[in-house]
mmCIF file of C-alpha atoms in Angstrom:
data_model
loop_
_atom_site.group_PDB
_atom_site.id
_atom_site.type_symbol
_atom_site.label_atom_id
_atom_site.label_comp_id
_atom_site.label_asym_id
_atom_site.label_seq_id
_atom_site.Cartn_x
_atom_site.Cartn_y
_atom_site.Cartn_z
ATOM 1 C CA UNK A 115 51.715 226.553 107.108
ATOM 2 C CA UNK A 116 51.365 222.724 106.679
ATOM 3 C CA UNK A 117 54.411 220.963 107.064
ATOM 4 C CA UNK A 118 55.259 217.098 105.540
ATOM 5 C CA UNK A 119 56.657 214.475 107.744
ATOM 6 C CA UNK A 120 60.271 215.411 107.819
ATOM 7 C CA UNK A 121 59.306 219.435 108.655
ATOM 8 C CA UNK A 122 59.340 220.631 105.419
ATOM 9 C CA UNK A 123 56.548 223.457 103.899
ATOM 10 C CA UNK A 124 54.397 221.703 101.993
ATOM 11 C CA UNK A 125 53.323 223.675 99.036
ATOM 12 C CA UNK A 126 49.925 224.449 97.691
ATOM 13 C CA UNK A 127 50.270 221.970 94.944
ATOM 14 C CA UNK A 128 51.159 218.558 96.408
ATOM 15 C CA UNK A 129 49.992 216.035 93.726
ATOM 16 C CA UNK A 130 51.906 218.365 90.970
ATOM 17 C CA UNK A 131 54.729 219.624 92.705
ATOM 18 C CA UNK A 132 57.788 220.396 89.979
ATOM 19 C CA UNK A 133 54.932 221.250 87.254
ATOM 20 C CA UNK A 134 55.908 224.442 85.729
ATOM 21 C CA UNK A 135 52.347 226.785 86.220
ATOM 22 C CA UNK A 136 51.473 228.260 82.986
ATOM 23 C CA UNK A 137 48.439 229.690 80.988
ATOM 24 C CA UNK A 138 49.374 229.087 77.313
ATOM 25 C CA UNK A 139 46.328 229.864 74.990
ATOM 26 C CA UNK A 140 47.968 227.182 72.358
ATOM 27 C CA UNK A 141 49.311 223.948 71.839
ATOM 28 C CA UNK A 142 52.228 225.371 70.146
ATOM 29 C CA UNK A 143 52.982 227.647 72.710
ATOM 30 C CA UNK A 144 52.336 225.022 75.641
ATOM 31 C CA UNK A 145 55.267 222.963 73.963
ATOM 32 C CA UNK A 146 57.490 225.586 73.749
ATOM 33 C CA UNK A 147 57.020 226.744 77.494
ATOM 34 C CA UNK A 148 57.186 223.401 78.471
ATOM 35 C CA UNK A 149 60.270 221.830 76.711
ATOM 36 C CA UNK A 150 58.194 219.593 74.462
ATOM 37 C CA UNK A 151 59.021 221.041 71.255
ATOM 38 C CA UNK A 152 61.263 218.691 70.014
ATOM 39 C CA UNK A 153 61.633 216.015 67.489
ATOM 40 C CA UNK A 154 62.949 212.682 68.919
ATOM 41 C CA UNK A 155 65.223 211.009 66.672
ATOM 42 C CA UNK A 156 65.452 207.392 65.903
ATOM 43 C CA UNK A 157 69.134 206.586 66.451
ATOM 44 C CA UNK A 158 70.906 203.626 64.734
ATOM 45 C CA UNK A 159 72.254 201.095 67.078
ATOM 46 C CA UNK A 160 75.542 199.265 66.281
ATOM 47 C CA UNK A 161 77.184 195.931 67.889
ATOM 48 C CA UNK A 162 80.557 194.461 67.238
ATOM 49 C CA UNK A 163 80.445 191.419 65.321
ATOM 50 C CA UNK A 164 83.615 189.000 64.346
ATOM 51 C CA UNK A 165 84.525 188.486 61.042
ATOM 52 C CA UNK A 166 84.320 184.900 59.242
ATOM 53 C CA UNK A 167 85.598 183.603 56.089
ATOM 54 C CA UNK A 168 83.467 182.032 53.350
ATOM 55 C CA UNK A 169 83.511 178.720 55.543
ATOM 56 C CA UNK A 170 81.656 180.484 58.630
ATOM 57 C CA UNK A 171 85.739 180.663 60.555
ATOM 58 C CA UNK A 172 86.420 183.258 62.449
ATOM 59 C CA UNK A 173 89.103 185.168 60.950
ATOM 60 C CA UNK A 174 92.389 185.576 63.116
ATOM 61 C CA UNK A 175 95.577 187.857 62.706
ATOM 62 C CA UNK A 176 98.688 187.573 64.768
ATOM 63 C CA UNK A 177 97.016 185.871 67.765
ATOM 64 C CA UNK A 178 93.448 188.615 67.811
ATOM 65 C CA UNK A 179 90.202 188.231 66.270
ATOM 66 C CA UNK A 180 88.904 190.241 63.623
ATOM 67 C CA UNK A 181 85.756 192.296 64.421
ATOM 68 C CA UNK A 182 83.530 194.577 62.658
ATOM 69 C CA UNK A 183 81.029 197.379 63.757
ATOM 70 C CA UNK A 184 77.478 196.105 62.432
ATOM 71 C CA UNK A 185 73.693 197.597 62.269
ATOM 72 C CA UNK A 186 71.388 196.213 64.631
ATOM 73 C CA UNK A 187 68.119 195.964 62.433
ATOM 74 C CA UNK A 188 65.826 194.980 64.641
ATOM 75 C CA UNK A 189 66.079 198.245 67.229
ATOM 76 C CA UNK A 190 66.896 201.866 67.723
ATOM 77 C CA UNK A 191 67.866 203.859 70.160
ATOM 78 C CA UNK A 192 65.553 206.535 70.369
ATOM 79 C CA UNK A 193 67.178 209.972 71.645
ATOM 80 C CA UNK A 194 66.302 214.190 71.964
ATOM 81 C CA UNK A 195 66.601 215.635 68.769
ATOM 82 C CA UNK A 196 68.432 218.581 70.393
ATOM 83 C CA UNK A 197 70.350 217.623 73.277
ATOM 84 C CA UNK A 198 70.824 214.160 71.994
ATOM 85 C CA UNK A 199 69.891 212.504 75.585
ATOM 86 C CA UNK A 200 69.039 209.000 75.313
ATOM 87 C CA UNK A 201 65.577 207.904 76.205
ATOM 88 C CA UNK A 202 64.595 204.411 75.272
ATOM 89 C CA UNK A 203 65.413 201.157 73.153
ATOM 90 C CA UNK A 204 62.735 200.076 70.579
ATOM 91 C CA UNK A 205 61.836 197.685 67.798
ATOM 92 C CA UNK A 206 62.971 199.681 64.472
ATOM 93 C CA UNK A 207 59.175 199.362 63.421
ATOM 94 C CA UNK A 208 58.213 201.962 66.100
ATOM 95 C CA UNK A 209 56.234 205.107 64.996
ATOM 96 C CA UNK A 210 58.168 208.541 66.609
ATOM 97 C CA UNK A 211 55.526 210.992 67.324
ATOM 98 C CA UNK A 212 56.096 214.215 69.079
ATOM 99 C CA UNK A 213 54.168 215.349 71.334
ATOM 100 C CA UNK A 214 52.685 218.669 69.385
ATOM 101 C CA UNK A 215 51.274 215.665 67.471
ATOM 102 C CA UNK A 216 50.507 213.191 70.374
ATOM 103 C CA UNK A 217 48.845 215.910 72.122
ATOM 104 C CA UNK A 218 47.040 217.855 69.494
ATOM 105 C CA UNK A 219 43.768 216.829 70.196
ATOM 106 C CA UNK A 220 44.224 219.419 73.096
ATOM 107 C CA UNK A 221 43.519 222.058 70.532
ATOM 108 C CA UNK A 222 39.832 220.640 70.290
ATOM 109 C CA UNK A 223 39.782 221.093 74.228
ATOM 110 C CA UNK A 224 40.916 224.456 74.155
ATOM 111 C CA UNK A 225 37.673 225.531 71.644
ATOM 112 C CA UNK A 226 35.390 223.813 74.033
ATOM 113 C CA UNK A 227 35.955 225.656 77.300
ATOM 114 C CA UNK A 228 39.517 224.082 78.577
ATOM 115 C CA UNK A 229 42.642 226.019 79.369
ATOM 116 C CA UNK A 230 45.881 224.303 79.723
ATOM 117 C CA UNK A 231 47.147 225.342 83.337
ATOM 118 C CA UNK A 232 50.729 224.247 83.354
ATOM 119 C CA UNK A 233 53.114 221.190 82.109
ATOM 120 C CA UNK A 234 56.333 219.066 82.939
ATOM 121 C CA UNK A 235 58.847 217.212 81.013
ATOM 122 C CA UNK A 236 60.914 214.197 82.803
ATOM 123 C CA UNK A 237 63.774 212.268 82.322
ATOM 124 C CA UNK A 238 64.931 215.240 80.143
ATOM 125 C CA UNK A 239 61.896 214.693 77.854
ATOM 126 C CA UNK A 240 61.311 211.407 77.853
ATOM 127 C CA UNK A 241 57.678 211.548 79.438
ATOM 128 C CA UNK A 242 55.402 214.215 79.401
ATOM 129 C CA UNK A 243 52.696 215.669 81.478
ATOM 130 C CA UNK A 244 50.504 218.736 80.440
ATOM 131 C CA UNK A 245 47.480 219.951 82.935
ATOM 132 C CA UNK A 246 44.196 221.452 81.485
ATOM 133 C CA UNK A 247 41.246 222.618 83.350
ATOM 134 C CA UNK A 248 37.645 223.679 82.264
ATOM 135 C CA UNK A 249 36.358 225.993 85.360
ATOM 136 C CA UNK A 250 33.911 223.809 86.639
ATOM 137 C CA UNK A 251 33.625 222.963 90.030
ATOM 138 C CA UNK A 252 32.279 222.291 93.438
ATOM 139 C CA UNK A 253 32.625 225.052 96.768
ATOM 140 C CA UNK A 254 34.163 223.256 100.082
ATOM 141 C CA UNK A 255 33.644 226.142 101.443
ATOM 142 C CA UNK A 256 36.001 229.338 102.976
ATOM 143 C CA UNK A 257 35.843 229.922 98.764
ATOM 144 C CA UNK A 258 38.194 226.880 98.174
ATOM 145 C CA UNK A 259 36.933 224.318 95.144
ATOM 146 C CA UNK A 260 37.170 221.303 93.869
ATOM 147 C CA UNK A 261 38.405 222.221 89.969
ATOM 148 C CA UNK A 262 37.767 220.121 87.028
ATOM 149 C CA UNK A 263 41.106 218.702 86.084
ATOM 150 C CA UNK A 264 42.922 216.122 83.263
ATOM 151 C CA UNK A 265 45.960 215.303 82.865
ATOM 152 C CA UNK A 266 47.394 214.415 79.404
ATOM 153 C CA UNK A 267 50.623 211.942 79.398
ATOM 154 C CA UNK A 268 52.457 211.117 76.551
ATOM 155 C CA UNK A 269 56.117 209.225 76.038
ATOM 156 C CA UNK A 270 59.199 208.265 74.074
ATOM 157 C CA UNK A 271 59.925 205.139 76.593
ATOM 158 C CA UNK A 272 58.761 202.668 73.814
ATOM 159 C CA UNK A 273 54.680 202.417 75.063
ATOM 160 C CA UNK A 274 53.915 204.443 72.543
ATOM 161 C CA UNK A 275 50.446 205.678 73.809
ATOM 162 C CA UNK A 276 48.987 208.712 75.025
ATOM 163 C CA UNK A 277 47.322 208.286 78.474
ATOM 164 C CA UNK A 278 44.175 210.786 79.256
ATOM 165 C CA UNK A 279 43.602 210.867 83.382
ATOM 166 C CA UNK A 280 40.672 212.613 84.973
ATOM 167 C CA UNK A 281 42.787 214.505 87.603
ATOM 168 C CA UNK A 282 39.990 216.591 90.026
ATOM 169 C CA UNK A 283 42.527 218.631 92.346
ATOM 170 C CA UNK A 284 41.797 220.546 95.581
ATOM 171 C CA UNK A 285 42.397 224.390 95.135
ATOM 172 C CA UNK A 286 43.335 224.595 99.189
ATOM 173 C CA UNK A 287 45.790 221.965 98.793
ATOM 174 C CA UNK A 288 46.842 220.960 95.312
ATOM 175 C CA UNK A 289 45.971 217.442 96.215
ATOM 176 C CA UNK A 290 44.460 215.206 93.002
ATOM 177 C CA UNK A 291 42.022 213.224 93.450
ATOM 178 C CA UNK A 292 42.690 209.671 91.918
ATOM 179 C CA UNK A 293 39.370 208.016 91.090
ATOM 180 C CA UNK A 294 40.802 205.259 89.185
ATOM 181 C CA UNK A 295 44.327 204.450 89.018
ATOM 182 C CA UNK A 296 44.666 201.525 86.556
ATOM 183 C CA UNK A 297 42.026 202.433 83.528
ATOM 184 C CA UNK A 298 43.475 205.620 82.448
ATOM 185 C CA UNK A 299 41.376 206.757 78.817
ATOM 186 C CA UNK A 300 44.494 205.565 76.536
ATOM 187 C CA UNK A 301 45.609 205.657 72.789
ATOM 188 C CA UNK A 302 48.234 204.530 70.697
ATOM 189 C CA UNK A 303 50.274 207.137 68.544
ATOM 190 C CA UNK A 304 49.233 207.986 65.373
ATOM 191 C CA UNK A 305 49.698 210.131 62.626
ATOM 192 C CA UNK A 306 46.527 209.450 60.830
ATOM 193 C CA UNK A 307 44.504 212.959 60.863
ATOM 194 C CA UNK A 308 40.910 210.821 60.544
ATOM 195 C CA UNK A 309 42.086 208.733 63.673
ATOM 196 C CA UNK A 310 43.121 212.026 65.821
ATOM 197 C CA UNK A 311 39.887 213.910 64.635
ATOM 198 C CA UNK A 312 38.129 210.539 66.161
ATOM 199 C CA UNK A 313 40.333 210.667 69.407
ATOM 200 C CA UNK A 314 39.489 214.590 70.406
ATOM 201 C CA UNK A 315 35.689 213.818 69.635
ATOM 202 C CA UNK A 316 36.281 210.600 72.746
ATOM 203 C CA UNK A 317 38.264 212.312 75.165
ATOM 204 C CA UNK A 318 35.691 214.893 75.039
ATOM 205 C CA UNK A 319 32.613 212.643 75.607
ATOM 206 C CA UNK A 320 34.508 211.025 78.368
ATOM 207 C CA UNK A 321 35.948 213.880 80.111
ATOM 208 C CA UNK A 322 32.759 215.608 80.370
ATOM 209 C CA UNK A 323 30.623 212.094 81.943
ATOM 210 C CA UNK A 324 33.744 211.416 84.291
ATOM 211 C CA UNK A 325 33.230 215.024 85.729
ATOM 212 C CA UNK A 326 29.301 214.443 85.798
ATOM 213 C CA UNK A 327 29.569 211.224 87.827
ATOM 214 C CA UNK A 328 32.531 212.392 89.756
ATOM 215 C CA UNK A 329 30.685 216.064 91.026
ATOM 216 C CA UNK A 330 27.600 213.995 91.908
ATOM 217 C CA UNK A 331 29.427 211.250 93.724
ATOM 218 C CA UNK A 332 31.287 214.373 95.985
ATOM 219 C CA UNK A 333 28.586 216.418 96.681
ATOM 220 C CA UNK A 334 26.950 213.037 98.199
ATOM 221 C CA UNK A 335 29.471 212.076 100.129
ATOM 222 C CA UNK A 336 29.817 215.906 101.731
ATOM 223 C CA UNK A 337 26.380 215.197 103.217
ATOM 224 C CA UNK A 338 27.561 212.233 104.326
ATOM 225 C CA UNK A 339 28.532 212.231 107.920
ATOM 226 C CA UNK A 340 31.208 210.336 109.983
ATOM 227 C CA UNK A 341 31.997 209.461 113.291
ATOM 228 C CA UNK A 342 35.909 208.978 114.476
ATOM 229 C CA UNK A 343 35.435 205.258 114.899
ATOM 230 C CA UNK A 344 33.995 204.944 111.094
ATOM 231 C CA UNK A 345 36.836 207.580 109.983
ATOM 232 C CA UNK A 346 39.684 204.919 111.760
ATOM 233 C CA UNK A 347 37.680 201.846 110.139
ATOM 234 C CA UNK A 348 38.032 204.029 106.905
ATOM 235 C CA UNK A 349 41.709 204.359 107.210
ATOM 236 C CA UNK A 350 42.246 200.371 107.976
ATOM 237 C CA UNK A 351 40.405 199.488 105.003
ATOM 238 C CA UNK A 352 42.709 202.007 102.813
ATOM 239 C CA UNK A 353 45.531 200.428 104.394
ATOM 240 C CA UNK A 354 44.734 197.090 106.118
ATOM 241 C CA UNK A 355 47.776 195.000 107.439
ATOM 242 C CA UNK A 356 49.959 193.293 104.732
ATOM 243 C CA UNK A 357 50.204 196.416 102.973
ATOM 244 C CA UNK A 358 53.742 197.146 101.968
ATOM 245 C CA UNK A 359 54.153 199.490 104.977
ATOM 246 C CA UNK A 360 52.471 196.658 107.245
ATOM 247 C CA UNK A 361 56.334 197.130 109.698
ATOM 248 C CA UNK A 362 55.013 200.440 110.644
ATOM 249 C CA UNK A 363 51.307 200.424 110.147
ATOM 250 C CA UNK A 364 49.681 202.007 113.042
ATOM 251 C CA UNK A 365 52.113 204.412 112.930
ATOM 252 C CA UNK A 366 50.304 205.406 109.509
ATOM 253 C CA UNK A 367 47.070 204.803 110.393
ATOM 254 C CA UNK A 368 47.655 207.344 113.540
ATOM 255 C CA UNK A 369 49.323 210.009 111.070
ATOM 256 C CA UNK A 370 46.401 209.791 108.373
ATOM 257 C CA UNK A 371 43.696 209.814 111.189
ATOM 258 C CA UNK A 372 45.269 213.282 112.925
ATOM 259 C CA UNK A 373 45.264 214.384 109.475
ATOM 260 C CA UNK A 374 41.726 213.808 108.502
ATOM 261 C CA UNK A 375 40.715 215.241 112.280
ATOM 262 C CA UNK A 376 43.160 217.910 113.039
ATOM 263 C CA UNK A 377 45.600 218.950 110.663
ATOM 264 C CA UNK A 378 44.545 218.380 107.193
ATOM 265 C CA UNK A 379 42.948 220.617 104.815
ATOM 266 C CA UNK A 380 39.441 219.166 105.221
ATOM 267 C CA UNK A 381 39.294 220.265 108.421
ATOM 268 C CA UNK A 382 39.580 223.971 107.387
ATOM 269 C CA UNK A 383 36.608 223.459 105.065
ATOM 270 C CA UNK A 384 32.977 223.746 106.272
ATOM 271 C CA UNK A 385 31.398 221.513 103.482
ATOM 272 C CA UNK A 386 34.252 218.881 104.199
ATOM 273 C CA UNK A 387 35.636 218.523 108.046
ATOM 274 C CA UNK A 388 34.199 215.463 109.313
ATOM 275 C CA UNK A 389 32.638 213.770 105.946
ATOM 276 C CA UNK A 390 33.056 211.166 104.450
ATOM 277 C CA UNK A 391 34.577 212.852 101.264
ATOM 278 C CA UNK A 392 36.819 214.782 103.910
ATOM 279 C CA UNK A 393 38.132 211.518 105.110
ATOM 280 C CA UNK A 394 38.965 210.540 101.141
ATOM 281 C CA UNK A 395 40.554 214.175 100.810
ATOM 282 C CA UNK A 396 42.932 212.801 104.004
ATOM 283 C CA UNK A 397 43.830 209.980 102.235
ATOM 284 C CA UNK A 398 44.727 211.912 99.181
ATOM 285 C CA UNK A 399 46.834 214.488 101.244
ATOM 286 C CA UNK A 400 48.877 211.661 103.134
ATOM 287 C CA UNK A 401 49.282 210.048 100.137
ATOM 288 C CA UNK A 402 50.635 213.191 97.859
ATOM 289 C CA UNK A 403 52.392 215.007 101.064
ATOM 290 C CA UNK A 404 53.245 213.064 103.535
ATOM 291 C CA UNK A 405 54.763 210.027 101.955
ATOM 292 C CA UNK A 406 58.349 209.519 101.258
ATOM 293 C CA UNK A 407 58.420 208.661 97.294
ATOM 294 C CA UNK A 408 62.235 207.059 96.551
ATOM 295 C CA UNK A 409 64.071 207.804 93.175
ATOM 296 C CA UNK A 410 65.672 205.094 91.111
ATOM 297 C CA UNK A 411 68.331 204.851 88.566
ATOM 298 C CA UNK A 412 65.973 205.656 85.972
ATOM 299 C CA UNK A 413 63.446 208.347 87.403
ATOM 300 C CA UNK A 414 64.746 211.518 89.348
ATOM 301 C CA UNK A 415 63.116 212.207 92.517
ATOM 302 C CA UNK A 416 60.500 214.872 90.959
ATOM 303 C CA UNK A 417 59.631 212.226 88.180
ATOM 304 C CA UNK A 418 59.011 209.196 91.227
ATOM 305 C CA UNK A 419 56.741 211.813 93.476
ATOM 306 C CA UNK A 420 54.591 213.018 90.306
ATOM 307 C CA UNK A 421 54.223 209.523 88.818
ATOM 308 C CA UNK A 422 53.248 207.624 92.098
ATOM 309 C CA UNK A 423 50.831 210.455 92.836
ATOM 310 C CA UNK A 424 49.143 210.227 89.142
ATOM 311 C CA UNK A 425 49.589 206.012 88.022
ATOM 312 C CA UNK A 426 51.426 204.266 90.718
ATOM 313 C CA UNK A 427 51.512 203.217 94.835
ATOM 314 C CA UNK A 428 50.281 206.315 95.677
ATOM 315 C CA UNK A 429 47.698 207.078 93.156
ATOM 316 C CA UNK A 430 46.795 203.297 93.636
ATOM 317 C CA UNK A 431 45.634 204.029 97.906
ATOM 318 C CA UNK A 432 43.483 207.108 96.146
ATOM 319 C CA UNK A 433 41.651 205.149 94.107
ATOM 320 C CA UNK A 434 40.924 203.013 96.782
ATOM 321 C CA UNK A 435 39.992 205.243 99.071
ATOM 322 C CA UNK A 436 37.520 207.088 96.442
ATOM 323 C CA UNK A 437 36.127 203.424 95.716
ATOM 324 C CA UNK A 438 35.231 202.323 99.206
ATOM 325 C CA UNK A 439 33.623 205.830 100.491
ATOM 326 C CA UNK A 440 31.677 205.322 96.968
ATOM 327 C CA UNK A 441 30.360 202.270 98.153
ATOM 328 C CA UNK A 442 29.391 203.633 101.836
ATOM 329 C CA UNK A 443 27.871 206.579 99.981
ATOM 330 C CA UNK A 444 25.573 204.127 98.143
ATOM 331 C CA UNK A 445 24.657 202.497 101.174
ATOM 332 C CA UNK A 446 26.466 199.312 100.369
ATOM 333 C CA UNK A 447 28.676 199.228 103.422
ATOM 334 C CA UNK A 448 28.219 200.457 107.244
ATOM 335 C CA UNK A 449 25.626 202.564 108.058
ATOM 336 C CA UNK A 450 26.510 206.715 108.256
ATOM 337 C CA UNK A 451 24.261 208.955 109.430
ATOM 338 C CA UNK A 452 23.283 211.717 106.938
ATOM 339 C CA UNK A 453 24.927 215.224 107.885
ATOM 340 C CA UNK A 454 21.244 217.540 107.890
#
């Protein structure tokens, strides 16, 4: 049993820890089993305003001002049409879409081969995440896979877009594997049925290449051989000094290295242990298990961990790692031998 810095099990989904693992064969019934099937409300949001005479004075009786409650018409407050929990303040011009509509392109996955595997709600329903898979994949061997994985995100925080994240994930581990952190395939909300129709027909084209260049980019690198001294160089790279963690760095850099050679799950995979793409499943592991991920005041601990693993620091050093083993794999960088 693999254990996390502190001791702890780690479970056999890092990346998506707190995801609730479901097999709904709708949309409809994924937002039900989720908690997304709710209608956010656009809540009125009132200020107290003094009161003035037909000169512009402030009116005044027996020594106190006189005040009135007033309409702010330039915001709302939007909240959960059920529990009434306060999500997010936005200009009263923005378009409330729930997310059976945000996500309903998902439908037009399902008829094309995809099953949605499980979902989350956070902050009470402010953001949510929904995971669908299409049963493609590549062996690592000991009958463990890389699986074919997006993840949908949609929000009532005032972006008001829908966020579309190629999401490959480990079946030994759990661990996603961020290829690219910042350029997420994104859309604004909409309630126009031509524009949706439009939006399933592009997530589908990209989906499908981003898998394609993704499973030929792995496969490469599994052939690709390493050496300890290129798997430490590797690491330094990922996280060179002046990184935020720079106070404690080759402390990291020893933890991620006994990873990648003894401990991690690559190393319990023939078609991975001492590759280069086992050195970028490493990084993904220490970054998804191993790292302590901080709440704040407005995201609960679950909501930190799942969002640094899938858009923030942590999916950030992923990407990173995925880019420069994609540029050794080329032959752009040092030279690795080829594993025969």
């Amino acid at each position: 049993q693999r254990r996390d810095q502190r001791g702890n099990k780690m479970s056999k989904n890092q990346t998506f820890q707190g995801v609730k693992f479901e097999s709904p064969k709708t949309l409809e019934k994924a937002c039900e089993a989720f908690g997304f099937d709710f209608m956010p409300e656009a809540k009125d949001i009132y200020f107290e305003d003094e009161i003035r005479d037909e000169e512009g004075n402030i009116k005044w009786v027996d020594g106190k001002m006189l005040t009135e409650m007033k309409r702010d018409e330039r915001y709302v407050e939007i909240v959960h049409g059920k529990t009434r929990d306060r999500f997010d303040i936005v200009g009263s011009g923005y378009v409330i879409v729930p997310y059976k509509e945000a996500f309903d392109f998902a439908d037009d996955l399902l008829q094309n081969g995809w099953s949605i595997i499980g979902g989350l709600a956070l902050n009470k329903g402010e953001k949510a995440y929904m995971l669908l898979e299409d049963g493609q994949k590549i062996p690592t061997g000991n009958n463990e896979f890389i699986v074919n994985r997006i993840t949908l995100m949609s929000s009532h925080d005032g972006s008001g877009k829908i966020e579309i994240r190629s999401t490959p994930s480990c079946t030994a581990s759990g661990v996603a594997i961020t290829t690219d952190a910042s350029r997420p395939l994104s859309f604004k909300h909409t309630r126009n049925v031509n524009q949706r129709l439009q939006r399933a027909n592009k997530v589908l084209s990209s989906v499908t290449k981003t898998w394609g260049e993704f499973s030929a980019s792995a496969k490469k690198m599994q052939h690709v051989s390493i050496t300890d001294e290129q798997a430490r160089k590797f690491i330094s790279d990922v996280i060179p000094a002046g990184a935020k963690e720079s106070t404690r760095l080759d402390n990291i850099h020893a933890e991620l290295f006994e990873i990648y050679k003894f401990k991690g799950t690559s190393t319990k995979l023939p078609m991975c242990k001492g590759t280069l793409f086992g050195i970028v499943m490493a990084v993904c592991e220490w970054s998804d298990g191993f790292r302590t991920v901080r709440a704040s005041n407005k995201r609960d601990t679950v909501s930190a961990a799942l969002e640094s693993k899938l858009t923030m620091d942590g999916a950030r050093k992923k990407a990173r790692a995925w880019g420069l083993a994609l540029h050794l794999a080329k032959g752009k960088g040092s030279t690795l031998p080829i594993k025969k």
